[in-house]
Amino acid sequence: MSKPIYVLSGPNLNLLGVREPEIYGKQTLDDVRAACEARAAALGRQIVFRQTNHEGELIDWVQEAREAASALVINPAGYGHTSVALLDALKMLAIPIVECHLSNPASREEFRRHTYVSLAATGLVSGFGAKSYELAVEAAAGLSA
Ligand code: CA2
């Protein structure tokens, strides 16, 4: 069995489905987790799915993924736009990194057009709501063994 695909989500995504459904959709993060687990299982893979509101914890998990994961899917949320520390951690990974966003940040406010995470990412899936996560898991599975 290959190592799991880590699926990490950043701040405020625990509120998914509770607020701003017009931007982020009606599905909760638990719904997203279930969809990702199902997609991974169909591909013969396992996932580790976690969310945190804390930058340091997100970085700890990225570091953990260096050894424990076959690939990383990350929705950094607001930290994608601000965190050089997260970028530094991601640059230490030798595994594929798929950046994932529910919305399409490039079509929103100017400040969302840049993410530090993109500088380390193998690829990006954005704009498909909860489906972005599923597609990102599928891409990560295809990029890793
Ligand atoms: O579209 C995405 O997935 C984002 O990463 C979401 C971030 C935003 O800062 C990025 O530009 C794009 C915001 C996450 C906030 O999550 C919420 C979830 C439900 C209700 C309110 C906020």
PDB file of N, CA and C in Angstrom, residues 45-98:
ATOM      1  N   ARG A  45      -6.467   4.399  -3.107  1.00  0.00           N
ATOM      2  CA  ARG A  45      -5.583   5.217  -2.277  1.00  0.00           C
ATOM      3  C   ARG A  45      -6.274   5.628  -0.978  1.00  0.00           C
ATOM      4  N   GLN A  46      -5.460   6.075  -0.035  1.00  0.00           N
ATOM      5  CA  GLN A  46      -5.975   6.565   1.238  1.00  0.00           C
ATOM      6  C   GLN A  46      -5.600   8.035   1.399  1.00  0.00           C
ATOM      7  N   ILE A  47      -6.405   8.733   2.205  1.00  0.00           N
ATOM      8  CA  ILE A  47      -6.066  10.133   2.474  1.00  0.00           C
ATOM      9  C   ILE A  47      -5.962  10.380   3.983  1.00  0.00           C
ATOM     10  N   VAL A  48      -5.209  11.407   4.314  1.00  0.00           N
ATOM     11  CA  VAL A  48      -5.221  11.985   5.663  1.00  0.00           C
ATOM     12  C   VAL A  48      -5.788  13.377   5.472  1.00  0.00           C
ATOM     13  N   PHE A  49      -6.934  13.661   6.097  1.00  0.00           N
ATOM     14  CA  PHE A  49      -7.679  14.903   5.845  1.00  0.00           C
ATOM     15  C   PHE A  49      -7.723  15.731   7.124  1.00  0.00           C
ATOM     16  N   ARG A  50      -7.157  16.931   7.096  1.00  0.00           N
ATOM     17  CA  ARG A  50      -7.092  17.763   8.303  1.00  0.00           C
ATOM     18  C   ARG A  50      -7.332  19.233   7.967  1.00  0.00           C
ATOM     19  N   GLN A  51      -7.864  19.957   8.959  1.00  0.00           N
ATOM     20  CA  GLN A  51      -8.051  21.413   8.830  1.00  0.00           C
ATOM     21  C   GLN A  51      -7.550  22.084  10.103  1.00  0.00           C
ATOM     22  N   THR A  52      -6.938  23.245   9.933  1.00  0.00           N
ATOM     23  CA  THR A  52      -6.508  24.023  11.101  1.00  0.00           C
ATOM     24  C   THR A  52      -6.688  25.510  10.849  1.00  0.00           C
ATOM     25  N   ASN A  53      -6.888  26.241  11.928  1.00  0.00           N
ATOM     26  CA  ASN A  53      -6.932  27.708  11.838  1.00  0.00           C
ATOM     27  C   ASN A  53      -5.589  28.329  12.182  1.00  0.00           C
ATOM     28  N   HIS A  54      -4.567  27.497  12.387  1.00  0.00           N
ATOM     29  CA  HIS A  54      -3.293  27.988  12.923  1.00  0.00           C
ATOM     30  C   HIS A  54      -2.140  27.747  11.937  1.00  0.00           C
ATOM     31  N   GLU A  55      -1.450  28.822  11.608  1.00  0.00           N
ATOM     32  CA  GLU A  55      -0.385  28.752  10.601  1.00  0.00           C
ATOM     33  C   GLU A  55       0.690  27.742  10.995  1.00  0.00           C
ATOM     34  N   GLY A  56       1.137  27.788  12.259  1.00  0.00           N
ATOM     35  CA  GLY A  56       2.200  26.882  12.692  1.00  0.00           C
ATOM     36  C   GLY A  56       1.793  25.424  12.607  1.00  0.00           C
ATOM     37  N   GLU A  57       0.538  25.157  12.926  1.00  0.00           N
ATOM     38  CA  GLU A  57       0.065  23.764  12.854  1.00  0.00           C
ATOM     39  C   GLU A  57       0.044  23.281  11.393  1.00  0.00           C
ATOM     40  N   LEU A  58      -0.380  24.176  10.501  1.00  0.00           N
ATOM     41  CA  LEU A  58      -0.388  23.824   9.076  1.00  0.00           C
ATOM     42  C   LEU A  58       1.038  23.504   8.610  1.00  0.00           C
ATOM     43  N   ILE A  59       1.985  24.309   9.059  1.00  0.00           N
ATOM     44  CA  ILE A  59       3.389  24.088   8.700  1.00  0.00           C
ATOM     45  C   ILE A  59       3.904  22.778   9.302  1.00  0.00           C
ATOM     46  N   ASP A  60       3.522  22.486  10.546  1.00  0.00           N
ATOM     47  CA  ASP A  60       3.911  21.203  11.151  1.00  0.00           C
ATOM     48  C   ASP A  60       3.414  20.027  10.304  1.00  0.00           C
ATOM     49  N   TRP A  61       2.183  20.137   9.822  1.00  0.00           N
ATOM     50  CA  TRP A  61       1.620  19.038   9.025  1.00  0.00           C
ATOM     51  C   TRP A  61       2.308  18.924   7.661  1.00  0.00           C
ATOM     52  N   VAL A  62       2.666  20.073   7.080  1.00  0.00           N
ATOM     53  CA  VAL A  62       3.419  20.033   5.813  1.00  0.00           C
ATOM     54  C   VAL A  62       4.757  19.319   6.047  1.00  0.00           C
ATOM     55  N   GLN A  63       5.406  19.658   7.140  1.00  0.00           N
ATOM     56  CA  GLN A  63       6.681  18.985   7.447  1.00  0.00           C
ATOM     57  C   GLN A  63       6.474  17.491   7.662  1.00  0.00           C
ATOM     58  N   GLU A  64       5.404  17.127   8.346  1.00  0.00           N
ATOM     59  CA  GLU A  64       5.083  15.705   8.566  1.00  0.00           C
ATOM     60  C   GLU A  64       4.905  14.983   7.220  1.00  0.00           C
ATOM     61  N   ALA A  65       4.280  15.688   6.274  1.00  0.00           N
ATOM     62  CA  ALA A  65       4.009  15.096   4.954  1.00  0.00           C
ATOM     63  C   ALA A  65       5.291  14.746   4.197  1.00  0.00           C
ATOM     64  N   ARG A  66       6.398  15.389   4.545  1.00  0.00           N
ATOM     65  CA  ARG A  66       7.678  15.093   3.867  1.00  0.00           C
ATOM     66  C   ARG A  66       7.974  13.607   3.882  1.00  0.00           C
ATOM     67  N   GLU A  67       7.742  12.985   5.040  1.00  0.00           N
ATOM     68  CA  GLU A  67       8.058  11.564   5.194  1.00  0.00           C
ATOM     69  C   GLU A  67       6.824  10.679   5.061  1.00  0.00           C
ATOM     70  N   ALA A  68       5.665  11.208   5.480  1.00  0.00           N
ATOM     71  CA  ALA A  68       4.489  10.347   5.666  1.00  0.00           C
ATOM     72  C   ALA A  68       3.557  10.289   4.466  1.00  0.00           C
ATOM     73  N   ALA A  69       3.691  11.228   3.526  1.00  0.00           N
ATOM     74  CA  ALA A  69       2.729  11.315   2.424  1.00  0.00           C
ATOM     75  C   ALA A  69       3.355  10.971   1.081  1.00  0.00           C
ATOM     76  N   SER A  70       2.503  10.513   0.158  1.00  0.00           N
ATOM     77  CA  SER A  70       2.958  10.287  -1.218  1.00  0.00           C
ATOM     78  C   SER A  70       2.732  11.540  -2.060  1.00  0.00           C
ATOM     79  N   ALA A  71       1.781  12.374  -1.631  1.00  0.00           N
ATOM     80  CA  ALA A  71       1.482  13.630  -2.329  1.00  0.00           C
ATOM     81  C   ALA A  71       0.708  14.516  -1.357  1.00  0.00           C
ATOM     82  N   LEU A  72       0.665  15.799  -1.673  1.00  0.00           N
ATOM     83  CA  LEU A  72      -0.025  16.756  -0.803  1.00  0.00           C
ATOM     84  C   LEU A  72      -1.032  17.567  -1.608  1.00  0.00           C
ATOM     85  N   VAL A  73      -2.270  17.600  -1.107  1.00  0.00           N
ATOM     86  CA  VAL A  73      -3.278  18.549  -1.597  1.00  0.00           C
ATOM     87  C   VAL A  73      -3.430  19.593  -0.509  1.00  0.00           C
ATOM     88  N   ILE A  74      -3.337  20.862  -0.871  1.00  0.00           N
ATOM     89  CA  ILE A  74      -3.450  21.900   0.153  1.00  0.00           C
ATOM     90  C   ILE A  74      -4.334  23.049  -0.310  1.00  0.00           C
ATOM     91  N   ASN A  75      -5.360  23.335   0.509  1.00  0.00           N
ATOM     92  CA  ASN A  75      -6.093  24.589   0.369  1.00  0.00           C
ATOM     93  C   ASN A  75      -5.623  25.481   1.509  1.00  0.00           C
ATOM     94  N   PRO A  76      -4.698  26.374   1.209  1.00  0.00           N
ATOM     95  CA  PRO A  76      -4.096  27.175   2.276  1.00  0.00           C
ATOM     96  C   PRO A  76      -5.015  28.270   2.785  1.00  0.00           C
ATOM     97  N   ALA A  77      -6.149  28.472   2.099  1.00  0.00           N
ATOM     98  CA  ALA A  77      -7.088  29.555   2.418  1.00  0.00           C
ATOM     99  C   ALA A  77      -6.310  30.884   2.477  1.00  0.00           C
ATOM    100  N   GLY A  78      -6.585  31.721   3.439  1.00  0.00           N
ATOM    101  CA  GLY A  78      -5.952  33.048   3.479  1.00  0.00           C
ATOM    102  C   GLY A  78      -4.439  32.995   3.567  1.00  0.00           C
ATOM    103  N   TYR A  79      -3.892  31.939   4.181  1.00  0.00           N
ATOM    104  CA  TYR A  79      -2.430  31.852   4.309  1.00  0.00           C
ATOM    105  C   TYR A  79      -1.728  31.723   2.957  1.00  0.00           C
ATOM    106  N   GLY A  80      -2.439  31.268   1.963  1.00  0.00           N
ATOM    107  CA  GLY A  80      -1.831  31.190   0.636  1.00  0.00           C
ATOM    108  C   GLY A  80      -1.383  32.551   0.142  1.00  0.00           C
ATOM    109  N   HIS A  81      -2.142  33.568   0.538  1.00  0.00           N
ATOM    110  CA  HIS A  81      -1.859  34.922   0.064  1.00  0.00           C
ATOM    111  C   HIS A  81      -0.835  35.651   0.925  1.00  0.00           C
ATOM    112  N   THR A  82      -0.533  35.092   2.090  1.00  0.00           N
ATOM    113  CA  THR A  82       0.275  35.861   3.059  1.00  0.00           C
ATOM    114  C   THR A  82       1.533  35.160   3.564  1.00  0.00           C
ATOM    115  N   SER A  83       1.585  33.825   3.505  1.00  0.00           N
ATOM    116  CA  SER A  83       2.567  33.116   4.330  1.00  0.00           C
ATOM    117  C   SER A  83       3.828  32.666   3.581  1.00  0.00           C
ATOM    118  N   VAL A  84       4.898  33.415   3.761  1.00  0.00           N
ATOM    119  CA  VAL A  84       6.201  32.988   3.249  1.00  0.00           C
ATOM    120  C   VAL A  84       6.670  31.752   4.018  1.00  0.00           C
ATOM    121  N   ALA A  85       6.326  31.669   5.297  1.00  0.00           N
ATOM    122  CA  ALA A  85       6.724  30.508   6.102  1.00  0.00           C
ATOM    123  C   ALA A  85       6.108  29.217   5.564  1.00  0.00           C
ATOM    124  N   LEU A  86       4.860  29.297   5.132  1.00  0.00           N
ATOM    125  CA  LEU A  86       4.222  28.114   4.544  1.00  0.00           C
ATOM    126  C   LEU A  86       4.914  27.749   3.236  1.00  0.00           C
ATOM    127  N   LEU A  87       5.224  28.763   2.413  1.00  0.00           N
ATOM    128  CA  LEU A  87       5.961  28.492   1.171  1.00  0.00           C
ATOM    129  C   LEU A  87       7.299  27.824   1.473  1.00  0.00           C
ATOM    130  N   ASP A  88       8.016  28.324   2.458  1.00  0.00           N
ATOM    131  CA  ASP A  88       9.316  27.731   2.806  1.00  0.00           C
ATOM    132  C   ASP A  88       9.165  26.260   3.179  1.00  0.00           C
ATOM    133  N   ALA A  89       8.111  25.947   3.935  1.00  0.00           N
ATOM    134  CA  ALA A  89       7.870  24.545   4.325  1.00  0.00           C
ATOM    135  C   ALA A  89       7.538  23.695   3.101  1.00  0.00           C
ATOM    136  N   LEU A  90       6.712  24.230   2.218  1.00  0.00           N
ATOM    137  CA  LEU A  90       6.321  23.467   1.021  1.00  0.00           C
ATOM    138  C   LEU A  90       7.526  23.201   0.117  1.00  0.00           C
ATOM    139  N   LYS A  91       8.448  24.153   0.074  1.00  0.00           N
ATOM    140  CA  LYS A  91       9.625  23.987  -0.786  1.00  0.00           C
ATOM    141  C   LYS A  91      10.528  22.857  -0.325  1.00  0.00           C
ATOM    142  N   MET A  92      10.349  22.408   0.912  1.00  0.00           N
ATOM    143  CA  MET A  92      11.169  21.304   1.422  1.00  0.00           C
ATOM    144  C   MET A  92      10.615  19.937   1.034  1.00  0.00           C
ATOM    145  N   LEU A  93       9.450  19.904   0.400  1.00  0.00           N
ATOM    146  CA  LEU A  93       8.846  18.627   0.021  1.00  0.00           C
ATOM    147  C   LEU A  93       9.387  18.161  -1.334  1.00  0.00           C
ATOM    148  N   ALA A  94       9.575  16.846  -1.438  1.00  0.00           N
ATOM    149  CA  ALA A  94       9.998  16.271  -2.713  1.00  0.00           C
ATOM    150  C   ALA A  94       8.836  15.547  -3.394  1.00  0.00           C
ATOM    151  N   ILE A  95       7.643  15.664  -2.826  1.00  0.00           N
ATOM    152  CA  ILE A  95       6.451  14.988  -3.370  1.00  0.00           C
ATOM    153  C   ILE A  95       5.592  15.997  -4.146  1.00  0.00           C
ATOM    154  N   PRO A  96       4.675  15.493  -5.025  1.00  0.00           N
ATOM    155  CA  PRO A  96       3.798  16.424  -5.751  1.00  0.00           C
ATOM    156  C   PRO A  96       2.908  17.222  -4.792  1.00  0.00           C
ATOM    157  N   ILE A  97       2.706  18.492  -5.135  1.00  0.00           N
ATOM    158  CA  ILE A  97       1.855  19.388  -4.345  1.00  0.00           C
ATOM    159  C   ILE A  97       0.762  19.931  -5.260  1.00  0.00           C
ATOM    160  N   VAL A  98      -0.487  19.694  -4.881  1.00  0.00           N
ATOM    161  CA  VAL A  98      -1.604  20.230  -5.657  1.00  0.00           C
ATOM    162  C   VAL A  98      -2.296  21.305  -4.816  1.00  0.00           C
TER     163      VAL A  98
END
